[in-house]
PDB file of C-alpha atoms and ligand atoms in Angstrom:
ATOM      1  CA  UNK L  56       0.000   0.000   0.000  1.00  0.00           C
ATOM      2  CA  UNK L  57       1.377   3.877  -0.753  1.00  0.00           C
ATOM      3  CA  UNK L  58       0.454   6.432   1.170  1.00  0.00           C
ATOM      4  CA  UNK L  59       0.628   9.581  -1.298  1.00  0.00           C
ATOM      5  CA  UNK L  60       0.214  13.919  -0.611  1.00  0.00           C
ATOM      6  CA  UNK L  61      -0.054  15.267  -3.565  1.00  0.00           C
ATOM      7  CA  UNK L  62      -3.233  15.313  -6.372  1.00  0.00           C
ATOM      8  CA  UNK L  63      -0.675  14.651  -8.824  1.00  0.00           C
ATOM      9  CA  UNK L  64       0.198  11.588  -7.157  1.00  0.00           C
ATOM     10  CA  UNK L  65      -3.388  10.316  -7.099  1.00  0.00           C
ATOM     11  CA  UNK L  66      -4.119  11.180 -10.410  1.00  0.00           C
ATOM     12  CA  UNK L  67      -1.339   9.425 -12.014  1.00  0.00           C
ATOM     13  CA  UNK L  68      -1.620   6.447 -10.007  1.00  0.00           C
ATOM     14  CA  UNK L  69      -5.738   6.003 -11.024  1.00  0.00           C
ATOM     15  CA  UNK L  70      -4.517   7.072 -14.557  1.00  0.00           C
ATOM     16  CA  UNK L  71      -2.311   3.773 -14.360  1.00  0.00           C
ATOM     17  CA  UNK L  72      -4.980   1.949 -12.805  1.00  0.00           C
ATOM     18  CA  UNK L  73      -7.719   2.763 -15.202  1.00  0.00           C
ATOM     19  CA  UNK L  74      -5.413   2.233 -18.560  1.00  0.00           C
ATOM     20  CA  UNK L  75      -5.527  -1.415 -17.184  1.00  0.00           C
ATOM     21  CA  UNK L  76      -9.060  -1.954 -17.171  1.00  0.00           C
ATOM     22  CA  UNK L  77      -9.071  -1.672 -13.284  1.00  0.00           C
ATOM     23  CA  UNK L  78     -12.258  -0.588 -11.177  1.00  0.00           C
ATOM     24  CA  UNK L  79     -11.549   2.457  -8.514  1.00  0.00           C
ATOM     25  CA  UNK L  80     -13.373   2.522  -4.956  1.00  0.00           C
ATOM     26  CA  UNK L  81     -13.067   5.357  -2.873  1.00  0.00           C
ATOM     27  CA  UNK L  82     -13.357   5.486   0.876  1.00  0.00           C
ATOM     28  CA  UNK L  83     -13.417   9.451   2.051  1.00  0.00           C
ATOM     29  CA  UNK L  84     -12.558   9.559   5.665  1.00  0.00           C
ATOM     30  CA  UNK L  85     -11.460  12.091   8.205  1.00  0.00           C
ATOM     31  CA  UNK L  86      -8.598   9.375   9.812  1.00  0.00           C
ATOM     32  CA  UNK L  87      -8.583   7.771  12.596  1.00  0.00           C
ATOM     33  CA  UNK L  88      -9.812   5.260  11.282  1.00  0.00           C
ATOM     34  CA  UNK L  89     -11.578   2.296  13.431  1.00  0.00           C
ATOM     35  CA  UNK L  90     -14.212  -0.645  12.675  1.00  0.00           C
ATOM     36  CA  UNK L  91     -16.593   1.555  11.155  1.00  0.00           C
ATOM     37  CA  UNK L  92     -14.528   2.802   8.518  1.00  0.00           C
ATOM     38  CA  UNK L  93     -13.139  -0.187   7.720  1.00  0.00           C
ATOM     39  CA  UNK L  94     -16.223  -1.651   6.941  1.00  0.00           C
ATOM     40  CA  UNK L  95     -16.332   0.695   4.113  1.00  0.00           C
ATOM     41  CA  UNK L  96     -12.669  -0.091   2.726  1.00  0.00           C
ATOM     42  CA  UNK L  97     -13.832  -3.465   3.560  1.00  0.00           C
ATOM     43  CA  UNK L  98     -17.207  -3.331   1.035  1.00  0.00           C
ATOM     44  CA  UNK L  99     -15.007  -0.988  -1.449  1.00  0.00           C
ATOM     45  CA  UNK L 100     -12.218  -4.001  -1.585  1.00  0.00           C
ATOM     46  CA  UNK L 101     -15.160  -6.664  -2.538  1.00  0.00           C
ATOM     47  CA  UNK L 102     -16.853  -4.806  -5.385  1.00  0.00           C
ATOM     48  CA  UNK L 103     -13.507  -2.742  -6.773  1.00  0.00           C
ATOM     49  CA  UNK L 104     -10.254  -3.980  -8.374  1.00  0.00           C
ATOM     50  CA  UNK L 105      -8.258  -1.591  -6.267  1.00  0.00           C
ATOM     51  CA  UNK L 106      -9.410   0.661  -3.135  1.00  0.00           C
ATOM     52  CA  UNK L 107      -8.198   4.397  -2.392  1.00  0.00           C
ATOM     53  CA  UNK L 108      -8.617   5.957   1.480  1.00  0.00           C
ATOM     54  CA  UNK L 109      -7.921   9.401   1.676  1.00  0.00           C
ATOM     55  CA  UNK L 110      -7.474  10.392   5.146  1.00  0.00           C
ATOM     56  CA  UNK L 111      -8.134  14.445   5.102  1.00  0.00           C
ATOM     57  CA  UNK L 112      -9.657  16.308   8.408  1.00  0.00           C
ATOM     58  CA  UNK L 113     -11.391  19.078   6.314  1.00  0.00           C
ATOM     59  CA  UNK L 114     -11.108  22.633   7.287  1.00  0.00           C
ATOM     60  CA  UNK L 115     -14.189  23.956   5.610  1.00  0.00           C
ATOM     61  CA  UNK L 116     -16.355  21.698   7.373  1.00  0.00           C
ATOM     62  CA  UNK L 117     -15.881  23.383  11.104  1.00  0.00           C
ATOM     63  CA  UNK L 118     -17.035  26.138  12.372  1.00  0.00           C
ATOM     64  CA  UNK L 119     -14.942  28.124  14.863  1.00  0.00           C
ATOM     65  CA  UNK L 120     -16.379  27.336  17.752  1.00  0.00           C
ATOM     66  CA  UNK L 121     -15.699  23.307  16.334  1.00  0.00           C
ATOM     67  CA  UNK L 122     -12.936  20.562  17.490  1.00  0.00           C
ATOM     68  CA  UNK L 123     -10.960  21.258  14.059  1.00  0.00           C
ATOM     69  CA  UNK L 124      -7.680  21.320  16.548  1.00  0.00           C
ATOM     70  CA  UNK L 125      -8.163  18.439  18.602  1.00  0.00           C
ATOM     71  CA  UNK L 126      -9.775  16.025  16.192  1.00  0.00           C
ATOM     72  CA  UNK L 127      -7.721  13.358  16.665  1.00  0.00           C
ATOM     73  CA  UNK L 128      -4.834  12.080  14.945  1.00  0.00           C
ATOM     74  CA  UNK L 129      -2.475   8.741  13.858  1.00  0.00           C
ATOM     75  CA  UNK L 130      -1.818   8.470  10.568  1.00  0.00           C
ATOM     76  CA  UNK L 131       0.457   5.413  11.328  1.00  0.00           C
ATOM     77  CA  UNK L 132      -2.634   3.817  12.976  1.00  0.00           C
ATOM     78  CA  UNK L 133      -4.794   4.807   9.745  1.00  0.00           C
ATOM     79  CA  UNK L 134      -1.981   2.927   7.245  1.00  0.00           C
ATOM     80  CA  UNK L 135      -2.014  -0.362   9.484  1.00  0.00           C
ATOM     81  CA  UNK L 136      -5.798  -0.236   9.431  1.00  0.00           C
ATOM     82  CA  UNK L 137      -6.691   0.599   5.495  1.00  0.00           C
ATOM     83  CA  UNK L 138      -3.965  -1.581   4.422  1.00  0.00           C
ATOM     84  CA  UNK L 139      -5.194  -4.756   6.425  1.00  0.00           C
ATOM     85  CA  UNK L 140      -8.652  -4.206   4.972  1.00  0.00           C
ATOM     86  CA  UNK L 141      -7.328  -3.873   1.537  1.00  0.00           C
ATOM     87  CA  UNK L 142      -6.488  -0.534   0.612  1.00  0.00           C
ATOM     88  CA  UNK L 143      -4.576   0.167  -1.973  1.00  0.00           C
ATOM     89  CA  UNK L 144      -3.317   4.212  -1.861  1.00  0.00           C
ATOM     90  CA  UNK L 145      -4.100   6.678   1.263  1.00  0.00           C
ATOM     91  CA  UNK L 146      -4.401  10.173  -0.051  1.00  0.00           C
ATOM     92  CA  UNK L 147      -3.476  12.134   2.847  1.00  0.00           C
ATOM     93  CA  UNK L 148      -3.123  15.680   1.721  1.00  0.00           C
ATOM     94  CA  UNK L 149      -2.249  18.713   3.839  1.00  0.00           C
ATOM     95  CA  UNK L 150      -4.911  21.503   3.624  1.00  0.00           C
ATOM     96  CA  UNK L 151      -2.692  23.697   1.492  1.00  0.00           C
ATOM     97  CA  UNK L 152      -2.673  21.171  -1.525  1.00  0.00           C
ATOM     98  CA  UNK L 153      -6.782  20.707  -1.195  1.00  0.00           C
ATOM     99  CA  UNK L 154      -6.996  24.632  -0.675  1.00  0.00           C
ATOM    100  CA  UNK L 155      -4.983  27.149  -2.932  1.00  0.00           C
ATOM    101  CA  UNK L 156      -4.504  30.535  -1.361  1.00  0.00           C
ATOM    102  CA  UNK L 157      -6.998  31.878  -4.120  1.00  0.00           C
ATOM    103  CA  UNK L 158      -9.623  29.504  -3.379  1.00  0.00           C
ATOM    104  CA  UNK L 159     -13.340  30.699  -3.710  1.00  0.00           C
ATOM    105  CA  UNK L 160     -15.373  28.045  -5.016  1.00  0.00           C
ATOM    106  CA  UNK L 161     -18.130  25.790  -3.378  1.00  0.00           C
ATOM    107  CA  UNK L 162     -20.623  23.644  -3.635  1.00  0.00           C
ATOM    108  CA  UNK L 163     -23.761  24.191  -1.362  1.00  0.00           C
ATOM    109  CA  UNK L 164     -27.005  22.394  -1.465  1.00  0.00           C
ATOM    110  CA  UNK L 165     -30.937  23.443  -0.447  1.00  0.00           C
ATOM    111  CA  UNK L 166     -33.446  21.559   1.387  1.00  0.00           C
ATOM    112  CA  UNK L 167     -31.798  18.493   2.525  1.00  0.00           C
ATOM    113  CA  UNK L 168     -29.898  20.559   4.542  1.00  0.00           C
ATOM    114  CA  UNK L 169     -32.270  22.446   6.333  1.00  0.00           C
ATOM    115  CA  UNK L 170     -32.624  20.013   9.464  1.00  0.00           C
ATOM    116  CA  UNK L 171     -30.990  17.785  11.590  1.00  0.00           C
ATOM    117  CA  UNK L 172     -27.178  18.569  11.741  1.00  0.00           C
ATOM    118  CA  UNK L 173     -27.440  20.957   8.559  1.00  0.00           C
ATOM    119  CA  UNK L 174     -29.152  23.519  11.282  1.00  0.00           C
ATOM    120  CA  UNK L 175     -26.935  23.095  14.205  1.00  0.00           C
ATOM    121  CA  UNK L 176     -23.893  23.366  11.840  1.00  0.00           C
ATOM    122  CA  UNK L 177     -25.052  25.863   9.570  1.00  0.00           C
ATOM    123  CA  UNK L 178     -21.778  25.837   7.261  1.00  0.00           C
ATOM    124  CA  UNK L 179     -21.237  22.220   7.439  1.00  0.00           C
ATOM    125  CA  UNK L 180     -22.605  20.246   4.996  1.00  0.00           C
ATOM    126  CA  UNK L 181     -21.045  23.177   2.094  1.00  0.00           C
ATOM    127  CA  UNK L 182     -17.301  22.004   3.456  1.00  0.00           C
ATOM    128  CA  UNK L 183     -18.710  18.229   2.892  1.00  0.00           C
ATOM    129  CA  UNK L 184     -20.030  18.975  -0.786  1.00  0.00           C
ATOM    130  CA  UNK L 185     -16.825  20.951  -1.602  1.00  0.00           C
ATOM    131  CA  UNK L 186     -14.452  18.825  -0.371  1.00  0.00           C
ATOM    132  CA  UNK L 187     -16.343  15.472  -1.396  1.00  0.00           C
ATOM    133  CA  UNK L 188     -16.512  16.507  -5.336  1.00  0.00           C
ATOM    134  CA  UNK L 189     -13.333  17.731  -5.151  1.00  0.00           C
ATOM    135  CA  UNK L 190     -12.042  14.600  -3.993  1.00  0.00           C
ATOM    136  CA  UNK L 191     -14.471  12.942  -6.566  1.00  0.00           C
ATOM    137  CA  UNK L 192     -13.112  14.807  -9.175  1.00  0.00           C
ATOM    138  CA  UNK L 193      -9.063  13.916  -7.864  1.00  0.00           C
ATOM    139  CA  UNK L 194      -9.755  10.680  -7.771  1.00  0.00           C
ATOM    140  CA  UNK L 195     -12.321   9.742 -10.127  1.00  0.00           C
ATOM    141  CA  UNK L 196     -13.848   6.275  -8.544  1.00  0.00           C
ATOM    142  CA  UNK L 197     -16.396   4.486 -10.378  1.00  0.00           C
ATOM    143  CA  UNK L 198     -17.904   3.813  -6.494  1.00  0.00           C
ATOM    144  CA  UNK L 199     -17.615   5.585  -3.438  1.00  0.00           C
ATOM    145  CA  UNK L 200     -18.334   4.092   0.293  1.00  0.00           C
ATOM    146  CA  UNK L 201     -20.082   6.321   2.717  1.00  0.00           C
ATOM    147  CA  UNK L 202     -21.750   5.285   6.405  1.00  0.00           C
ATOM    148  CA  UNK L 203     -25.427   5.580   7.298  1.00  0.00           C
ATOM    149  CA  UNK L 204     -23.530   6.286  10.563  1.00  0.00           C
ATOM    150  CA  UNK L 205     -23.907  10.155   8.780  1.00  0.00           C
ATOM    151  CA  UNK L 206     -27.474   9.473   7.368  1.00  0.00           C
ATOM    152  CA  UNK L 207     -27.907  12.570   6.319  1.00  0.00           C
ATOM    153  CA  UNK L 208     -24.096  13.619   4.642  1.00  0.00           C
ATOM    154  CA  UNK L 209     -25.132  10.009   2.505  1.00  0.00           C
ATOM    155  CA  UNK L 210     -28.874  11.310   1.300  1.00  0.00           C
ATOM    156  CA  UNK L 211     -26.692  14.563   0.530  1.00  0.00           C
ATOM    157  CA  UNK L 212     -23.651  12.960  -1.060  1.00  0.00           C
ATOM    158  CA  UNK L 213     -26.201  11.017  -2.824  1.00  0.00           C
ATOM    159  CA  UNK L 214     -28.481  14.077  -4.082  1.00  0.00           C
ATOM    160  CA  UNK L 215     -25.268  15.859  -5.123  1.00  0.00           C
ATOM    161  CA  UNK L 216     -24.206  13.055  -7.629  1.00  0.00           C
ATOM    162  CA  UNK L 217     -27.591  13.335  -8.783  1.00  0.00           C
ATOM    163  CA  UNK L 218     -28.299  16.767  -9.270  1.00  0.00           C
ATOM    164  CA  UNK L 219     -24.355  17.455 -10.437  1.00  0.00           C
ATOM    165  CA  UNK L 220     -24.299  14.489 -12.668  1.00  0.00           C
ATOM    166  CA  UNK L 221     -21.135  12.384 -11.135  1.00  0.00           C
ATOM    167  CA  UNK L 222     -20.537   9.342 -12.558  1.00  0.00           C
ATOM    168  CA  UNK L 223     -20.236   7.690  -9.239  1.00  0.00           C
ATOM    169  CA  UNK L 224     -21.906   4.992  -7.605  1.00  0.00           C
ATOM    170  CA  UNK L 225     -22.805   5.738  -4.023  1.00  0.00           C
ATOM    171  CA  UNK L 226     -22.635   2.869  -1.401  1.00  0.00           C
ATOM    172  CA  UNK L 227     -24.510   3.184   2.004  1.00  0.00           C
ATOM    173  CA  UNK L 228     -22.940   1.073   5.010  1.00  0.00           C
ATOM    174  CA  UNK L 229     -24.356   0.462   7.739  1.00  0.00           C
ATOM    175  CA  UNK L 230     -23.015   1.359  11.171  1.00  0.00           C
ATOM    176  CA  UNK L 231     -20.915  -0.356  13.186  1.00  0.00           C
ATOM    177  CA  UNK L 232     -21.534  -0.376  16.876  1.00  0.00           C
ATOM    178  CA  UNK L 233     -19.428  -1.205  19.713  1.00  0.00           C
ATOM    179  CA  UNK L 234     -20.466  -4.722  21.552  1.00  0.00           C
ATOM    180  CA  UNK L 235     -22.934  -2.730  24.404  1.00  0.00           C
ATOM    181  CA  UNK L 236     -24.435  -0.558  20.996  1.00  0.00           C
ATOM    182  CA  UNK L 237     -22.439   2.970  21.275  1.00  0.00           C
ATOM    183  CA  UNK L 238     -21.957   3.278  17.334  1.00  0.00           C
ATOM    184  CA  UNK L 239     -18.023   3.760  16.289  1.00  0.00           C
ATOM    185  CA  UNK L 240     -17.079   7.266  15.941  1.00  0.00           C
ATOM    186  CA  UNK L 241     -13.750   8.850  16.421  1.00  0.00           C
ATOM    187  CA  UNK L 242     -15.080  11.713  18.751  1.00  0.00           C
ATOM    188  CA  UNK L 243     -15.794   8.340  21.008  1.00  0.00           C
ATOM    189  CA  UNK L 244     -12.442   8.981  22.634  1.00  0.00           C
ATOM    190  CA  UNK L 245     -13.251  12.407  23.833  1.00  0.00           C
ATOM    191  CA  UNK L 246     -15.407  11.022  26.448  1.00  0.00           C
ATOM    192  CA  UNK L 247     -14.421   9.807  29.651  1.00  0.00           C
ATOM    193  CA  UNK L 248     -15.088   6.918  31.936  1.00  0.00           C
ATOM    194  CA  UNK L 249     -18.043   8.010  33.127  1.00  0.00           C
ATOM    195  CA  UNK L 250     -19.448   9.729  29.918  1.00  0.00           C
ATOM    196  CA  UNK L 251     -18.376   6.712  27.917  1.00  0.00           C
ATOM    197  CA  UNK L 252     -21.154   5.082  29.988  1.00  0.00           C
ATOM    198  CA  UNK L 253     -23.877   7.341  29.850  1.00  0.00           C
ATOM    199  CA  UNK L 254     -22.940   7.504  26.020  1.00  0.00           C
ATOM    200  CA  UNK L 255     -25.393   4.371  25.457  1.00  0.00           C
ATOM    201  CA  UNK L 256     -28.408   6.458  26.340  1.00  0.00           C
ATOM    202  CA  UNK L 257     -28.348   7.207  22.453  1.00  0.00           C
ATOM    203  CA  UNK L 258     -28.578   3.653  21.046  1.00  0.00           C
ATOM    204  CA  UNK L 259     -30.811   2.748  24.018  1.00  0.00           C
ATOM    205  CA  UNK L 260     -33.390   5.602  23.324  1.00  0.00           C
ATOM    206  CA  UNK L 261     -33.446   4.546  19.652  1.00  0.00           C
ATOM    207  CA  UNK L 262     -34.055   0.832  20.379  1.00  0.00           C
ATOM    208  CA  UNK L 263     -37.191   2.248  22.074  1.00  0.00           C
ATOM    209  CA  UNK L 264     -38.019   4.344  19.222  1.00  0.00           C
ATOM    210  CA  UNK L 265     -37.888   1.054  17.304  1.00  0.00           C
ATOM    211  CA  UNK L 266     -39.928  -0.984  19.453  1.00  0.00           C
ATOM    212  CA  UNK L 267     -42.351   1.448  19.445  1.00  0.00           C
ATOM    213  CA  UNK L 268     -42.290   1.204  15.436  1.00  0.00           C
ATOM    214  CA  UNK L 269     -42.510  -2.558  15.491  1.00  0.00           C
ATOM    215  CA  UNK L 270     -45.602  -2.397  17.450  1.00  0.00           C
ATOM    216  CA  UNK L 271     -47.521  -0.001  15.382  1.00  0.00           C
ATOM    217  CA  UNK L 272     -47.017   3.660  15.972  1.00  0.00           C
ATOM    218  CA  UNK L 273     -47.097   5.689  13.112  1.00  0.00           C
ATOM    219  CA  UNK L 274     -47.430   9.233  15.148  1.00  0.00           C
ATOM    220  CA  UNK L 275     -43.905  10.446  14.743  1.00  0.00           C
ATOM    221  CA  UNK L 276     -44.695  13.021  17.434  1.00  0.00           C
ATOM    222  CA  UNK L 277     -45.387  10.120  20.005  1.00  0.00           C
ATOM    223  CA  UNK L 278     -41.998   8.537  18.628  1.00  0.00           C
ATOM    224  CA  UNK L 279     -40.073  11.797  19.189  1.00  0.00           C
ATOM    225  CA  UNK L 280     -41.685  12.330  22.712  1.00  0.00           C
ATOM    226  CA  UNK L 281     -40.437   8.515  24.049  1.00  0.00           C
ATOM    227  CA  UNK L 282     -36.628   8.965  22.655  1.00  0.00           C
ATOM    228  CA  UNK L 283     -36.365  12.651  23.904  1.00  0.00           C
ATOM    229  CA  UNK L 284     -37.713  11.061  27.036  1.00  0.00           C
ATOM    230  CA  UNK L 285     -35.279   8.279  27.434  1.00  0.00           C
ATOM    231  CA  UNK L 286     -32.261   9.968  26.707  1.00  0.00           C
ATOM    232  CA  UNK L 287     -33.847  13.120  29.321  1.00  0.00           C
ATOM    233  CA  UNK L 288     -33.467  10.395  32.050  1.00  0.00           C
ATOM    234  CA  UNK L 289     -29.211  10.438  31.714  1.00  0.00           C
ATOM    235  CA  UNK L 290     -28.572  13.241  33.628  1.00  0.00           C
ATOM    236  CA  UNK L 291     -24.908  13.877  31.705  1.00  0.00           C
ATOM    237  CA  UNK L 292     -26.989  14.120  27.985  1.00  0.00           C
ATOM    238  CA  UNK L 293     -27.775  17.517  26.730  1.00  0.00           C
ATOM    239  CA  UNK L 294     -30.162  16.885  23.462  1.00  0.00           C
ATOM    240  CA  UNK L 295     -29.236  18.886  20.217  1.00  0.00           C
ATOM    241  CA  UNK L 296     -32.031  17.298  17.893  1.00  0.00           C
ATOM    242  CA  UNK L 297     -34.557  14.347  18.075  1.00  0.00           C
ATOM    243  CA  UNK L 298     -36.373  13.784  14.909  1.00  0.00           C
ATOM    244  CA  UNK L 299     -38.161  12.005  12.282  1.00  0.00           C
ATOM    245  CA  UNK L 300     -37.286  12.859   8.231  1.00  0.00           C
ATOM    246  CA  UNK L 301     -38.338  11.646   4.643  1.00  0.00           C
ATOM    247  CA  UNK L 302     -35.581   9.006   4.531  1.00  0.00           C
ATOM    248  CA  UNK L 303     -34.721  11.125   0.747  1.00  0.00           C
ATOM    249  CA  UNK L 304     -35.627  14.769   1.364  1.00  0.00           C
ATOM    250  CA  UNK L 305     -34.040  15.071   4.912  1.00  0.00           C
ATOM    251  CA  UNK L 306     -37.934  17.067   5.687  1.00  0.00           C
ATOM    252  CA  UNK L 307     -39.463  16.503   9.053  1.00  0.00           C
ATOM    253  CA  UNK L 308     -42.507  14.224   8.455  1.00  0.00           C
ATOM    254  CA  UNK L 309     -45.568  13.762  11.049  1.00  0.00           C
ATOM    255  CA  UNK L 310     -46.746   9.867   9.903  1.00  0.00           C
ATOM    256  CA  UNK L 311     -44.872   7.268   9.278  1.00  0.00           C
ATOM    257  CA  UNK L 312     -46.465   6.676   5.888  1.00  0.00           C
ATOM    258  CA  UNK L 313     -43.092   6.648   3.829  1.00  0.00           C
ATOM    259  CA  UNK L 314     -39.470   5.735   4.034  1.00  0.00           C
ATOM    260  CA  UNK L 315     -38.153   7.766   7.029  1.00  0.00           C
ATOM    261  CA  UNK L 316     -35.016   8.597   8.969  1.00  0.00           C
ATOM    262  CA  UNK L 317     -34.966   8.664  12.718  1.00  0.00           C
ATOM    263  CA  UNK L 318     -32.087  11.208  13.696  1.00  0.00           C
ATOM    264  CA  UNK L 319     -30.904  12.330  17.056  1.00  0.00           C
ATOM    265  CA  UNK L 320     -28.106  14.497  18.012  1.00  0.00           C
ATOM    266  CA  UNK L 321     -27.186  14.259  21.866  1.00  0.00           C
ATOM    267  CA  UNK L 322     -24.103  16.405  24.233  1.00  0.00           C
ATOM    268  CA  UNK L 323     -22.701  13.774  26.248  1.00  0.00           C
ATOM    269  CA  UNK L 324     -20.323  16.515  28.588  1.00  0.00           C
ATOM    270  CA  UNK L 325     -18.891  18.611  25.815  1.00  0.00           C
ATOM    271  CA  UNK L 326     -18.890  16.007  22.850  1.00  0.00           C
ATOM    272  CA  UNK L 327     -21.763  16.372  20.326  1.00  0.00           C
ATOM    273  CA  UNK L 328     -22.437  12.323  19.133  1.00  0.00           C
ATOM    274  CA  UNK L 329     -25.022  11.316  16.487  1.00  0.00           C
ATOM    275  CA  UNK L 330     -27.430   8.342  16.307  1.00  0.00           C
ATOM    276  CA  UNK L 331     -29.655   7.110  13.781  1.00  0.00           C
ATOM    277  CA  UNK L 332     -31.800   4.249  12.449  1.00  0.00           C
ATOM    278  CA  UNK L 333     -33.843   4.282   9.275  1.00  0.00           C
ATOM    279  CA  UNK L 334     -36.892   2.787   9.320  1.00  0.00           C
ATOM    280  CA  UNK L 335     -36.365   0.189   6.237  1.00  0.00           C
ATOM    281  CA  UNK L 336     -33.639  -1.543   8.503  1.00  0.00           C
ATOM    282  CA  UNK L 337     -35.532  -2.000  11.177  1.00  0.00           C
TER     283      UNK L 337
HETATM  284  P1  AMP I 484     -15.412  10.346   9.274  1.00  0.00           P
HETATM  285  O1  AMP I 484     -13.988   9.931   9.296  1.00  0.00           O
HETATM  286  O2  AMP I 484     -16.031  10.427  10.633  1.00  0.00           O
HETATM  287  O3  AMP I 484     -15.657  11.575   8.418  1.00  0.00           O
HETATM  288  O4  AMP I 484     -16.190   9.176   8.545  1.00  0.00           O
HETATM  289  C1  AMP I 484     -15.812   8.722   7.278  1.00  0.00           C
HETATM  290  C2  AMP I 484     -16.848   7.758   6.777  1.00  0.00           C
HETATM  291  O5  AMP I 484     -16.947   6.657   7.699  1.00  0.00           O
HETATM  292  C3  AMP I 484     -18.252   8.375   6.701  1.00  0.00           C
HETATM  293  O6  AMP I 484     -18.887   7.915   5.523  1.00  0.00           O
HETATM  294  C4  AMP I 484     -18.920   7.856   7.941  1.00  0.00           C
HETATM  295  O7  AMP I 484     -20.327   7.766   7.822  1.00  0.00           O
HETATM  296  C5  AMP I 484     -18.300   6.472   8.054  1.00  0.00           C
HETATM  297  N1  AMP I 484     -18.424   5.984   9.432  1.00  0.00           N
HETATM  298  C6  AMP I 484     -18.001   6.598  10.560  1.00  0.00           C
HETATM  299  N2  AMP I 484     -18.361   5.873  11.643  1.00  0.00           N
HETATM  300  C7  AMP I 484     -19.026   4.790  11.189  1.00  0.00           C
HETATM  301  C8  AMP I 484     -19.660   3.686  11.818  1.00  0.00           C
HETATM  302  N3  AMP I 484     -19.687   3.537  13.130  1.00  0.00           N
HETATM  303  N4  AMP I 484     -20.244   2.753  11.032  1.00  0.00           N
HETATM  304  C9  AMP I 484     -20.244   2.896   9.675  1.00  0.00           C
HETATM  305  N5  AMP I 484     -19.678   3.922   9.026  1.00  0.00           N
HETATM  306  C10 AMP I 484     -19.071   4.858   9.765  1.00  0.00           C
END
């Protein structure tokens, strides 16, 4: 496996790739990698001749007030990791090759970024569109891997290639949870002990949420009401969002009469973490 910096690098080596008939997955993470991202490389080695990571904590996606300095680190880690699951090239740029000093273009999107995490991180999900065609157009994959860990980054990723006309497959994975149900996610190792613990409340509230599905509730109101009240009972959560969304249009529904997305975002101390199920899984 090569671990590469440059586009150049990247380009030349998918140039190579694709002048031997080879198929290109691409696995766009923000590194430190763990289980749930190499489920992705994992799914991306099975369906693609060769598999490129790129490993790229994006600027543009933070907001001031955001952990862009102590989002953790270990690009060592991340090689040992991508290259047991198969990868074949890490693209791990440094900000200045992704962003020239002249660099004014972006690409925003409407309505599916209206709720959920698009309003409590109001510049957000522009960094993920700008830095995800970008790397689209670097590396040119014919599929690219995303989690439903982010449900609503994948129904944006997805809309993008749509309405932009990418030729790019888009793969949703599903999460991967720890053995008690906390679901992978690098900001997992800002919490202590203590907060590690009272971390479950999220995948416990949503297994009610569930439950509640399988026997027959359609209110989404009623739905919303017995998560928020769940996760109210952990006296260390702090809730950012609970709430029910057209599975494709990320817009808060009332009846569970179509595909949907059941969202929550939830403070555990200081770290924001994010749990979701759609309701097709179930
Ligand atoms: P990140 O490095 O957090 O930006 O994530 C990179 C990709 O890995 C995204 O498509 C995430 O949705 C996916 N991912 C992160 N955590 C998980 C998880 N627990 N299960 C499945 N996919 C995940």
């Amino acid at each position: 496996m090569k671990t590469v910096k440059t586009i150049s690098e990247v380009r030349e080596q998918v140039r190579k790739w694709r002048s031997e008939g080879l198929t290109v997955g691409f696995v766009p993470t923000m590194g430190y990698l763990h289980e749930g991202h190499a489920s992705l490389i994992d799914a991306s080695h099975r369906d693609n001749d060769r598999t490129v990571v790129s490993v790229f904590v994006n600027p543009m996606q933070f907001s001031p007030d955001e952990d862009l300095e102590s989002y953790p680190r270990d690009i060592e880690h991340d090689k040992e990791l991508a290259e047991a699951h198969g990868c074949d090239v890490i693209f791990n740029p440094e900000p200045s090759e992704m962003y020239g000093k002249n660099f004014t273009s972006f690409v925003d999107m409407t309505v599916l970024t209206e709720e959920l995490c698009g309003l409590s991180r109001p510049i957000h999900f522009r960094g993920v569109c700008t830095v995800v065609s970008k790397l689209f157009n670097i590396v040119k994959p014919d599929r690219a891997y995303f989690g439903k860990k982010d449900a609503q980054q994948l129904a944006v990723i997805r809309h993008m290639v749509e309405d932009l006309n990418m030729d790019i497959e888009i793969k949703g994975c599903p999460i991967v949870r720890e053995n008690d149900g906390l679901a992978k996610s690098s900001r997992n190792t800002y919490l202590s002990t203590t907060e590690r613990q009272s971390a479950l409340i999220l995948s416990r509230s949503l297994k009610r949420g569930q439950e509640l599905i399988k026997s027959g509730v359609k209110d989404c109101r009623e739905i919303v009401s017995e998560i928020t009240s769940v996760i109210d009972s952990e006296p260390l959560a702090r809730i950012d969002y609970v709430k029910i969304v057209d599975a494709e249009t990320m817009q808060q529904i009332e009846t569970l009469d179509r595909p949907a997305l059941c969202a929550i975002a939830v403070y555990i101390g200081k770290t924001r973490l994010i749990d979701n199920f759609f309701t097709e899984d179930i």
